Amino acid sequence: MTIEELEAQLGEPLDFTNPDHVLAYSNIVTASPQYFALRSVYPEEYIDVNVQNVSFHVTDSMDLGDVTLNAALRADYDDFLQNVNIAPRISGGYRLFGDGDKLITFGANRYYDTNLLSYVVREAQLPYQLERRSIALNGDLQGWSPLSGASDYRYRFDNLDTPYNDEIVLGWKQATDWGNYAIEYVKRWRRDQISVSGDPVYNPEDGYYYRTQTNNGKGQNDRISLSWAWQFNTSSFWFNTTYQISEEVSFDEEDVDVAPIDELIFLRSGDEETGFTYVETTLNNLRLAETDFSQPLAFNVGWTTGWTDTFTTSVTGSYRQAFDDYVATDDVQSSGQLLRICSICDGEEVLNVPVYQLVNVPSRFLVNASATWVPEVVGDHALRFRVDVQNLFDARTYSVTSGTSGIETGRSIWFEVGYQWH
């Protein structure tokens, strides 16, 4: 019997996600066909959650001779972590020798994480179900059955402190005939960052394994910023850059031997010529390690000119240095964690998990340009014509890296026609 004849018998197209169709198909071949033995089934769900935040902020500014001080205090409370967070902030400037052209800036600030909605959603999510099927002794393909305990993981964010950042700032601003210059150094400490705890805890009342979180994540980094701006007749020029000097991250690494199966990944380095190296870890570990990972040197430059009272042009450029990063690939790698969740699985069954490849993202320089013409029609009424050209030279953006697939936007042109009055 051909597939066409089988579909005519079934009365519908052959669907390999339908167990009845698969069983019917297995009966028309002389040998057991290829099939996938494991699948993850995610339940359809509607999550309706919210986080209530209450904030209070007070600030004051004062001049003490050549020193200007800005002091602030912010208090926050949310009904998820249920913490009262007090964040002091102070900044100021010292006019060196009383000269308004020379200013030393400084600051010390604390910022608490207020974007907690992602934690609330994760806590409310239902776990996926890992299912298995096999070939019976008579060669028939069996239906799907759940692997108990393989995927019954839920998350809890109880008794946690709110993550926060502390930072100190020191800078210098200088006004000259050739523009205004500024340099700024920032040291930031990330404290009480949320990371996964140890082994999951089984709750016999609902049959789920619960993964609790800790505040053991931390990190720090140093960065320096430079900027310059100059106004000359009807033209303005500007430049700014930021460079991260150093960065450190520390957190409780999630153990692959107890991690949820859908969190498992392989990190791959090397190439086909030198050979690949694979390290099994979890997606959560990668996300935490990449929080401040791969911050390359970048700078921006711009020039805007008013040629007439009604015609203005602008050109901007942005540069980003090459950097290394892990990106998702279309490849998979067999994990040894299959036997942990499936003691009855045979040697031919495999648990394939995604592979993330360490790649070098090349440097790039993008140029944008725009022109605006606003001719007056009558009195205070005027038309407005504007053209914007993004990626003027149609350069690679490298948003799609080597070994992956996707779409990069090249040159794009936008036209605008409007009417305005005063």
GROMACS .gro file of C-alpha atoms in nm:
model
  422
    1MET     CA    1   0.000   0.000   0.000
    2THR     CA    2   0.129   0.344  -0.090
    3ILE     CA    3   0.108   0.653   0.132
    4GLU     CA    4  -0.155   0.794  -0.103
    5GLU     CA    5  -0.368   0.481  -0.060
    6LEU     CA    6  -0.321   0.497   0.317
    7GLU     CA    7  -0.433   0.862   0.325
    8ALA     CA    8  -0.739   0.767   0.120
    9GLN     CA    9  -0.815   0.494   0.374
   10LEU     CA   10  -0.768   0.734   0.666
   11GLY     CA   11  -0.977   0.998   0.494
   12GLU     CA   12  -0.726   1.273   0.571
   13PRO     CA   13  -0.355   1.359   0.518
   14LEU     CA   14  -0.103   1.148   0.710
   15ASP     CA   15  -0.018   1.316   1.042
   16PHE     CA   16   0.283   1.177   1.227
   17THR     CA   17   0.180   1.358   1.545
   18ASN     CA   18  -0.136   1.143   1.552
   19PRO     CA   19  -0.064   0.803   1.721
   20ASP     CA   20  -0.339   0.633   1.516
   21HIS     CA   21  -0.181   0.754   1.192
   22VAL     CA   22   0.163   0.639   1.303
   23LEU     CA   23   0.030   0.293   1.391
   24ALA     CA   24  -0.144   0.268   1.055
   25TYR     CA   25   0.173   0.376   0.876
   26SER     CA   26   0.382   0.117   1.062
   27ASN     CA   27   0.159  -0.158   0.926
   28ILE     CA   28   0.237  -0.082   0.561
   29VAL     CA   29   0.617  -0.099   0.585
   30THR     CA   30   0.821  -0.419   0.597
   31ALA     CA   31   1.047  -0.290   0.874
   32SER     CA   32   0.999  -0.061   1.169
   33PRO     CA   33   1.021   0.296   1.042
   34GLN     CA   34   1.234   0.568   1.194
   35TYR     CA   35   1.053   0.759   1.466
   36PHE     CA   36   1.129   0.996   1.750
   37ALA     CA   37   1.090   0.838   2.092
   38LEU     CA   38   1.085   1.143   2.321
   39ARG     CA   39   0.893   1.467   2.306
   40SER     CA   40   0.820   1.763   2.533
   41VAL     CA   41   0.457   1.867   2.557
   42TYR     CA   42   0.384   2.216   2.689
   43PRO     CA   43   0.031   2.275   2.818
   44GLU     CA   44  -0.177   2.556   2.678
   45GLU     CA   45  -0.226   2.804   2.959
   46TYR     CA   46  -0.342   3.156   3.026
   47ILE     CA   47  -0.130   3.339   3.284
   48ASP     CA   48  -0.282   3.648   3.443
   49VAL     CA   49  -0.046   3.792   3.704
   50ASN     CA   50   0.048   4.138   3.825
   51VAL     CA   51   0.289   4.306   4.062
   52GLN     CA   52   0.184   4.603   4.272
   53ASN     CA   53   0.463   4.854   4.336
   54VAL     CA   54   0.450   5.149   4.572
   55SER     CA   55   0.729   5.406   4.555
   56PHE     CA   56   0.819   5.722   4.743
   57HIS     CA   57   1.090   5.961   4.631
   58VAL     CA   58   1.228   6.278   4.789
   59THR     CA   59   1.510   6.492   4.655
   60ASP     CA   60   1.687   6.815   4.740
   61SER     CA   61   1.953   7.030   4.580
   62MET     CA   62   2.183   7.277   4.751
   63ASP     CA   63   2.480   7.501   4.672
   64LEU     CA   64   2.770   7.515   4.917
   65GLY     CA   65   3.015   7.763   4.773
   66ASP     CA   66   3.165   7.603   4.462
   67VAL     CA   67   2.995   7.269   4.536
   68THR     CA   68   2.647   7.171   4.418
   69LEU     CA   69   2.492   6.870   4.594
   70ASN     CA   70   2.189   6.668   4.491
   71ALA     CA   71   2.061   6.428   4.755
   72ALA     CA   72   1.774   6.184   4.709
   73LEU     CA   73   1.607   5.899   4.892
   74ARG     CA   74   1.379   5.643   4.728
   75ALA     CA   75   1.164   5.386   4.906
   76ASP     CA   76   0.995   5.097   4.725
   77TYR     CA   77   0.763   4.813   4.821
   78ASP     CA   78   0.619   4.536   4.606
   79ASP     CA   79   0.367   4.264   4.692
   80PHE     CA   80   0.573   3.984   4.534
   81LEU     CA   81   0.901   3.975   4.728
   82GLN     CA   82   0.735   4.190   4.997
   83ASN     CA   83   1.046   4.389   5.081
   84VAL     CA   84   1.077   4.754   5.179
   85ASN     CA   85   1.382   4.886   4.993
   86ILE     CA   86   1.554   5.212   5.084
   87ALA     CA   87   1.785   5.349   4.816
   88PRO     CA   88   1.998   5.656   4.897
   89ARG     CA   89   2.143   5.856   4.610
   90ILE     CA   90   2.380   6.149   4.607
   91SER     CA   91   2.547   6.335   4.323
   92GLY     CA   92   2.717   6.666   4.280
   93GLY     CA   93   2.975   6.881   4.115
   94TYR     CA   94   3.268   7.094   4.225
   95ARG     CA   95   3.356   7.402   4.021
   96LEU     CA   96   3.734   7.392   4.027
   97PHE     CA   97   3.881   7.728   4.135
   98GLY     CA   98   3.531   7.870   4.107
   99ASP     CA   99   3.558   7.843   3.731
  100GLY     CA  100   3.234   7.741   3.564
  101ASP     CA  101   3.430   7.590   3.272
  102LYS     CA  102   3.585   7.318   3.490
  103LEU     CA  103   3.362   7.081   3.685
  104ILE     CA  104   3.448   6.770   3.886
  105THR     CA  105   3.142   6.543   3.912
  106PHE     CA  106   3.081   6.265   4.162
  107GLY     CA  107   2.803   6.039   4.283
  108ALA     CA  108   2.711   5.734   4.490
  109ASN     CA  109   2.382   5.558   4.417
  110ARG     CA  110   2.181   5.246   4.487
  111TYR     CA  111   1.925   5.103   4.244
  112TYR     CA  112   1.688   4.818   4.334
  113ASP     CA  113   1.546   4.585   4.071
  114THR     CA  114   1.184   4.684   4.006
  115ASN     CA  115   1.126   4.460   3.703
  116LEU     CA  116   0.995   4.155   3.891
  117LEU     CA  117   0.716   4.051   3.654
  118SER     CA  118   0.927   3.785   3.481
  119TYR     CA  119   0.976   3.609   3.818
  120VAL     CA  120   0.601   3.616   3.885
  121VAL     CA  121   0.527   3.467   3.544
  122ARG     CA  122   0.783   3.191   3.590
  123GLU     CA  123   0.639   3.100   3.928
  124ALA     CA  124   0.290   3.073   3.778
  125GLN     CA  125   0.391   2.865   3.475
  126LEU     CA  126   0.283   2.502   3.456
  127PRO     CA  127   0.561   2.253   3.384
  128TYR     CA  128   0.592   2.079   3.052
  129GLN     CA  129   0.549   1.703   3.023
  130LEU     CA  130   0.822   1.476   2.886
  131GLU     CA  131   0.670   1.178   2.707
  132ARG     CA  132   0.810   0.856   2.558
  133ARG     CA  133   0.694   0.593   2.313
  134SER     CA  134   0.851   0.265   2.202
  135ILE     CA  135   0.819  -0.025   1.960
  136ALA     CA  136   0.626  -0.330   2.085
  137LEU     CA  137   0.754  -0.685   2.037
  138ASN     CA  138   0.527  -0.727   1.735
  139GLY     CA  139   0.683  -0.419   1.574
  140ASP     CA  140   0.391  -0.184   1.639
  141LEU     CA  141   0.468   0.171   1.748
  142GLN     CA  142   0.310   0.238   2.085
  143GLY     CA  143   0.136   0.554   2.202
  144TRP     CA  144   0.288   0.829   2.414
  145SER     CA  145   0.324   0.783   2.790
  146PRO     CA  146   0.461   1.036   3.044
  147LEU     CA  147   0.797   0.992   3.213
  148SER     CA  148   0.710   1.053   3.577
  149GLY     CA  149   0.932   1.305   3.756
  150ALA     CA  150   1.119   1.396   3.439
  151SER     CA  151   0.966   1.738   3.398
  152ASP     CA  152   0.746   1.816   3.699
  153TYR     CA  153   0.949   2.123   3.800
  154ARG     CA  154   0.808   2.449   3.927
  155TYR     CA  155   0.981   2.757   4.066
  156ARG     CA  156   0.944   2.942   4.393
  157PHE     CA  157   1.079   3.286   4.487
  158ASP     CA  158   1.021   3.282   4.862
  159ASN     CA  159   1.217   3.463   5.136
  160LEU     CA  160   1.437   3.654   4.895
  161ASP     CA  161   1.594   3.997   4.918
  162THR     CA  162   1.544   4.233   4.626
  163PRO     CA  163   1.847   4.239   4.390
  164TYR     CA  164   2.020   4.576   4.370
  165ASN     CA  165   2.317   4.763   4.225
  166ASP     CA  166   2.552   4.998   4.405
  167GLU     CA  167   2.762   5.238   4.202
  168ILE     CA  168   3.011   5.518   4.245
  169VAL     CA  169   3.075   5.781   3.976
  170LEU     CA  170   3.367   6.018   3.926
  171GLY     CA  171   3.398   6.251   3.629
  172TRP     CA  172   3.540   6.567   3.479
  173LYS     CA  173   3.368   6.820   3.250
  174GLN     CA  174   3.556   7.088   3.061
  175ALA     CA  175   3.419   7.371   2.844
  176THR     CA  176   3.652   7.510   2.574
  177ASP     CA  177   3.630   7.711   2.253
  178TRP     CA  178   3.650   7.378   2.069
  179GLY     CA  179   3.358   7.217   2.242
  180ASN     CA  180   3.260   7.063   2.573
  181TYR     CA  181   3.446   6.752   2.690
  182ALA     CA  182   3.349   6.501   2.956
  183ILE     CA  183   3.505   6.187   3.099
  184GLU     CA  184   3.330   5.961   3.351
  185TYR     CA  185   3.431   5.651   3.545
  186VAL     CA  186   3.166   5.419   3.691
  187LYS     CA  187   3.224   5.130   3.931
  188ARG     CA  188   2.916   4.910   3.978
  189TRP     CA  189   2.854   4.623   4.219
  190ARG     CA  190   2.563   4.384   4.156
  191ARG     CA  191   2.446   4.236   4.486
  192ASP     CA  192   2.186   3.982   4.603
  193GLN     CA  193   2.129   3.863   4.247
  194ILE     CA  194   1.882   3.577   4.217
  195SER     CA  195   2.023   3.237   4.122
  196VAL     CA  196   1.896   2.881   4.153
  197SER     CA  197   1.958   2.686   4.475
  198GLY     CA  198   2.059   2.321   4.509
  199ASP     CA  199   1.853   2.008   4.452
  200PRO     CA  200   1.480   2.043   4.382
  201VAL     CA  201   1.246   1.955   4.668
  202TYR     CA  202   0.956   1.714   4.609
  203ASN     CA  203   0.613   1.814   4.736
  204PRO     CA  204   0.397   1.500   4.781
  205GLU     CA  205   0.079   1.708   4.810
  206ASP     CA  206   0.077   1.818   4.444
  207GLY     CA  207   0.343   1.589   4.295
  208TYR     CA  208   0.574   1.869   4.178
  209TYR     CA  209   0.944   1.925   4.233
  210TYR     CA  210   1.010   2.282   4.346
  211ARG     CA  211   1.326   2.472   4.266
  212THR     CA  212   1.393   2.747   4.515
  213GLN     CA  213   1.614   3.051   4.458
  214THR     CA  214   1.887   3.223   4.657
  215ASN     CA  215   2.049   3.566   4.665
  216ASN     CA  216   2.398   3.425   4.612
  217GLY     CA  217   2.455   3.587   4.272
  218LYS     CA  218   2.686   3.885   4.255
  219GLY     CA  219   2.907   4.073   4.014
  220GLN     CA  220   3.096   4.393   3.948
  221ASN     CA  221   3.226   4.590   3.655
  222ASP     CA  222   3.420   4.905   3.570
  223ARG     CA  223   3.355   5.124   3.270
  224ILE     CA  224   3.475   5.457   3.140
  225SER     CA  225   3.287   5.697   2.912
  226LEU     CA  226   3.410   5.986   2.696
  227SER     CA  227   3.201   6.249   2.521
  228TRP     CA  228   3.251   6.569   2.320
  229ALA     CA  229   3.008   6.819   2.170
  230TRP     CA  230   3.079   7.137   1.971
  231GLN     CA  231   2.850   7.400   1.825
  232PHE     CA  232   3.001   7.594   1.533
  233ASN     CA  233   2.779   7.848   1.358
  234THR     CA  234   2.482   7.643   1.232
  235SER     CA  235   2.658   7.307   1.268
  236SER     CA  236   2.686   7.079   1.569
  237PHE     CA  237   2.929   6.791   1.610
  238TRP     CA  238   2.931   6.524   1.879
  239PHE     CA  239   3.111   6.206   1.980
  240ASN     CA  240   3.072   5.958   2.265
  241THR     CA  241   3.216   5.621   2.358
  242THR     CA  242   3.192   5.368   2.640
  243TYR     CA  243   3.446   5.101   2.726
  244GLN     CA  244   3.410   4.831   2.990
  245ILE     CA  245   3.742   4.792   3.167
  246SER     CA  246   3.671   4.475   3.365
  247GLU     CA  247   3.383   4.252   3.470
  248GLU     CA  248   3.332   3.969   3.720
  249VAL     CA  249   3.026   3.750   3.783
  250SER     CA  250   2.974   3.495   4.060
  251PHE     CA  251   2.667   3.279   4.118
  252ASP     CA  252   2.558   2.932   4.231
  253GLU     CA  253   2.598   2.723   3.918
  254GLU     CA  254   2.307   2.494   3.844
  255ASP     CA  255   2.401   2.123   3.851
  256VAL     CA  256   2.313   1.945   3.526
  257ASP     CA  257   2.245   1.625   3.723
  258VAL     CA  258   1.937   1.781   3.888
  259ALA     CA  259   1.845   2.050   3.636
  260PRO     CA  260   1.516   2.040   3.441
  261ILE     CA  261   1.557   1.861   3.111
  262ASP     CA  262   1.434   2.156   2.905
  263GLU     CA  263   1.709   2.373   3.061
  264LEU     CA  264   1.996   2.151   2.940
  265ILE     CA  265   2.224   2.284   2.665
  266PHE     CA  266   2.573   2.221   2.531
  267LEU     CA  267   2.831   2.496   2.490
  268ARG     CA  268   3.046   2.425   2.187
  269SER     CA  269   3.380   2.583   2.105
  270GLY     CA  270   3.629   2.516   1.827
  271ASP     CA  271   3.565   2.447   1.459
  272GLU     CA  272   3.554   2.160   1.211
  273GLU     CA  273   3.927   2.184   1.137
  274THR     CA  274   4.056   2.184   1.496
  275GLY     CA  275   3.767   1.982   1.639
  276PHE     CA  276   3.478   2.075   1.865
  277THR     CA  277   3.470   2.076   2.244
  278TYR     CA  278   3.136   2.032   2.420
  279VAL     CA  279   3.049   2.130   2.777
  280GLU     CA  280   2.706   2.044   2.914
  281THR     CA  281   2.542   2.312   3.126
  282THR     CA  282   2.204   2.483   3.158
  283LEU     CA  283   2.044   2.776   2.985
  284ASN     CA  284   2.003   2.945   3.322
  285ASN     CA  285   2.379   2.924   3.386
  286LEU     CA  286   2.448   3.077   3.047
  287ARG     CA  287   2.204   3.362   3.103
  288LEU     CA  288   2.360   3.451   3.438
  289ALA     CA  289   2.713   3.438   3.299
  290GLU     CA  290   2.611   3.658   3.005
  291THR     CA  291   2.447   3.929   3.218
  292ASP     CA  292   2.745   4.157   3.156
  293PHE     CA  293   2.927   3.931   2.911
  294SER     CA  294   3.081   4.041   2.584
  295GLN     CA  295   3.066   4.419   2.625
  296PRO     CA  296   3.277   4.547   2.335
  297LEU     CA  297   3.416   4.892   2.271
  298ALA     CA  298   3.161   5.112   2.095
  299PHE     CA  299   3.147   5.475   1.987
  300ASN     CA  300   2.900   5.708   1.815
  301VAL     CA  301   2.967   6.021   1.610
  302GLY     CA  302   2.735   6.274   1.453
  303TRP     CA  303   2.714   6.595   1.250
  304THR     CA  304   2.403   6.812   1.208
  305THR     CA  305   2.391   7.125   0.991
  306GLY     CA  306   2.121   7.382   0.926
  307TRP     CA  307   2.201   7.490   0.571
  308THR     CA  308   1.914   7.737   0.565
  309ASP     CA  309   1.632   7.828   0.799
  310THR     CA  310   1.423   7.554   0.640
  311PHE     CA  311   1.672   7.284   0.535
  312THR     CA  312   1.869   7.061   0.777
  313THR     CA  313   2.081   6.750   0.728
  314SER     CA  314   2.222   6.503   0.976
  315VAL     CA  315   2.475   6.219   0.950
  316THR     CA  316   2.550   5.974   1.233
  317GLY     CA  317   2.783   5.676   1.259
  318SER     CA  318   2.811   5.397   1.514
  319TYR     CA  319   3.098   5.153   1.561
  320ARG     CA  320   3.103   4.831   1.761
  321GLN     CA  321   3.416   4.628   1.823
  322ALA     CA  322   3.428   4.255   1.749
  323PHE     CA  323   3.346   4.029   2.043
  324ASP     CA  324   3.291   3.664   2.135
  325ASP     CA  325   2.948   3.533   2.229
  326TYR     CA  326   2.749   3.210   2.253
  327VAL     CA  327   2.463   3.184   2.003
  328ALA     CA  328   2.198   2.919   1.951
  329THR     CA  329   2.257   2.687   1.654
  330ASP     CA  330   2.035   2.443   1.468
  331ASP     CA  331   2.244   2.152   1.598
  332VAL     CA  332   2.170   1.916   1.886
  333GLN     CA  333   2.389   1.691   2.099
  334SER     CA  334   2.301   1.375   2.288
  335SER     CA  335   2.287   1.421   2.667
  336GLY     CA  336   2.381   1.157   2.919
  337GLN     CA  337   2.097   1.274   3.144
  338LEU     CA  338   1.849   1.041   2.970
  339LEU     CA  339   1.906   0.753   3.214
  340ARG     CA  340   1.834   0.985   3.507
  341ILE     CA  341   1.477   1.031   3.388
  342CYS     CA  342   1.419   0.707   3.201
  343SER     CA  343   1.554   0.386   3.355
  344ILE     CA  344   1.368   0.173   3.098
  345CYS     CA  345   1.514   0.350   2.794
  346ASP     CA  346   1.739   0.135   2.576
  347GLY     CA  347   2.075   0.221   2.430
  348GLU     CA  348   1.930   0.333   2.097
  349GLU     CA  349   1.720   0.611   2.249
  350VAL     CA  350   1.881   0.952   2.282
  351LEU     CA  351   1.797   1.280   2.452
  352ASN     CA  352   1.902   1.559   2.217
  353VAL     CA  353   1.951   1.906   2.365
  354PRO     CA  354   2.034   2.235   2.190
  355VAL     CA  355   2.390   2.340   2.111
  356TYR     CA  356   2.518   2.695   2.163
  357GLN     CA  357   2.829   2.781   1.965
  358LEU     CA  358   3.102   3.022   2.074
  359VAL     CA  359   3.141   3.258   1.778
  360ASN     CA  360   3.327   3.576   1.703
  361VAL     CA  361   3.089   3.855   1.604
  362PRO     CA  362   3.282   4.082   1.365
  363SER     CA  363   3.315   4.455   1.417
  364ARG     CA  364   3.083   4.682   1.222
  365PHE     CA  365   3.036   5.049   1.140
  366LEU     CA  366   2.691   5.173   1.040
  367VAL     CA  367   2.604   5.514   0.895
  368ASN     CA  368   2.261   5.678   0.900
  369ALA     CA  369   2.160   6.002   0.725
  370SER     CA  370   1.857   6.228   0.716
  371ALA     CA  371   1.741   6.549   0.551
  372THR     CA  372   1.452   6.773   0.654
  373TRP     CA  373   1.294   7.056   0.456
  374VAL     CA  374   1.020   7.271   0.614
  375PRO     CA  375   0.908   7.537   0.364
  376GLU     CA  376   0.659   7.796   0.483
  377VAL     CA  377   0.332   7.806   0.291
  378VAL     CA  378   0.134   8.093   0.441
  379GLY     CA  379   0.219   8.270   0.765
  380ASP     CA  380   0.268   8.018   1.045
  381HIS     CA  381   0.168   7.727   0.823
  382ALA     CA  382   0.436   7.502   0.673
  383LEU     CA  383   0.486   7.171   0.502
  384ARG     CA  384   0.738   6.919   0.628
  385PHE     CA  385   0.937   6.682   0.405
  386ARG     CA  386   1.183   6.439   0.558
  387VAL     CA  387   1.387   6.143   0.433
  388ASP     CA  388   1.570   5.900   0.663
  389VAL     CA  389   1.823   5.649   0.534
  390GLN     CA  390   1.918   5.377   0.780
  391ASN     CA  391   2.238   5.183   0.709
  392LEU     CA  392   2.335   5.419   0.429
  393PHE     CA  393   2.611   5.197   0.283
  394ASP     CA  394   2.411   4.872   0.310
  395ALA     CA  395   2.668   4.720   0.547
  396ARG     CA  396   2.642   4.391   0.737
  397THR     CA  397   2.496   4.436   1.086
  398TYR     CA  398   2.603   4.087   1.200
  399SER     CA  399   2.282   4.039   1.394
  400VAL     CA  400   2.291   3.695   1.226
  401THR     CA  401   2.616   3.524   1.315
  402SER     CA  402   2.815   3.254   1.138
  403GLY     CA  403   2.652   2.912   1.156
  404THR     CA  404   2.303   3.047   1.222
  405SER     CA  405   2.018   3.152   0.996
  406GLY     CA  406   1.812   3.468   0.998
  407ILE     CA  407   1.746   3.800   0.825
  408GLU     CA  408   1.954   4.116   0.851
  409THR     CA  409   1.809   4.450   0.745
  410GLY     CA  410   2.028   4.634   0.496
  411ARG     CA  411   1.965   4.984   0.368
  412SER     CA  412   1.617   5.115   0.447
  413ILE     CA  413   1.467   5.447   0.333
  414TRP     CA  414   1.176   5.626   0.498
  415PHE     CA  415   0.990   5.921   0.352
  416GLU     CA  416   0.777   6.157   0.558
  417VAL     CA  417   0.536   6.427   0.442
  418GLY     CA  418   0.360   6.642   0.699
  419TYR     CA  419   0.190   6.968   0.773
  420GLN     CA  420   0.258   7.186   1.076
  421TRP     CA  421   0.157   7.520   1.214
  422HIS     CA  422   0.249   7.738   1.508
   0.00000   0.00000   0.00000
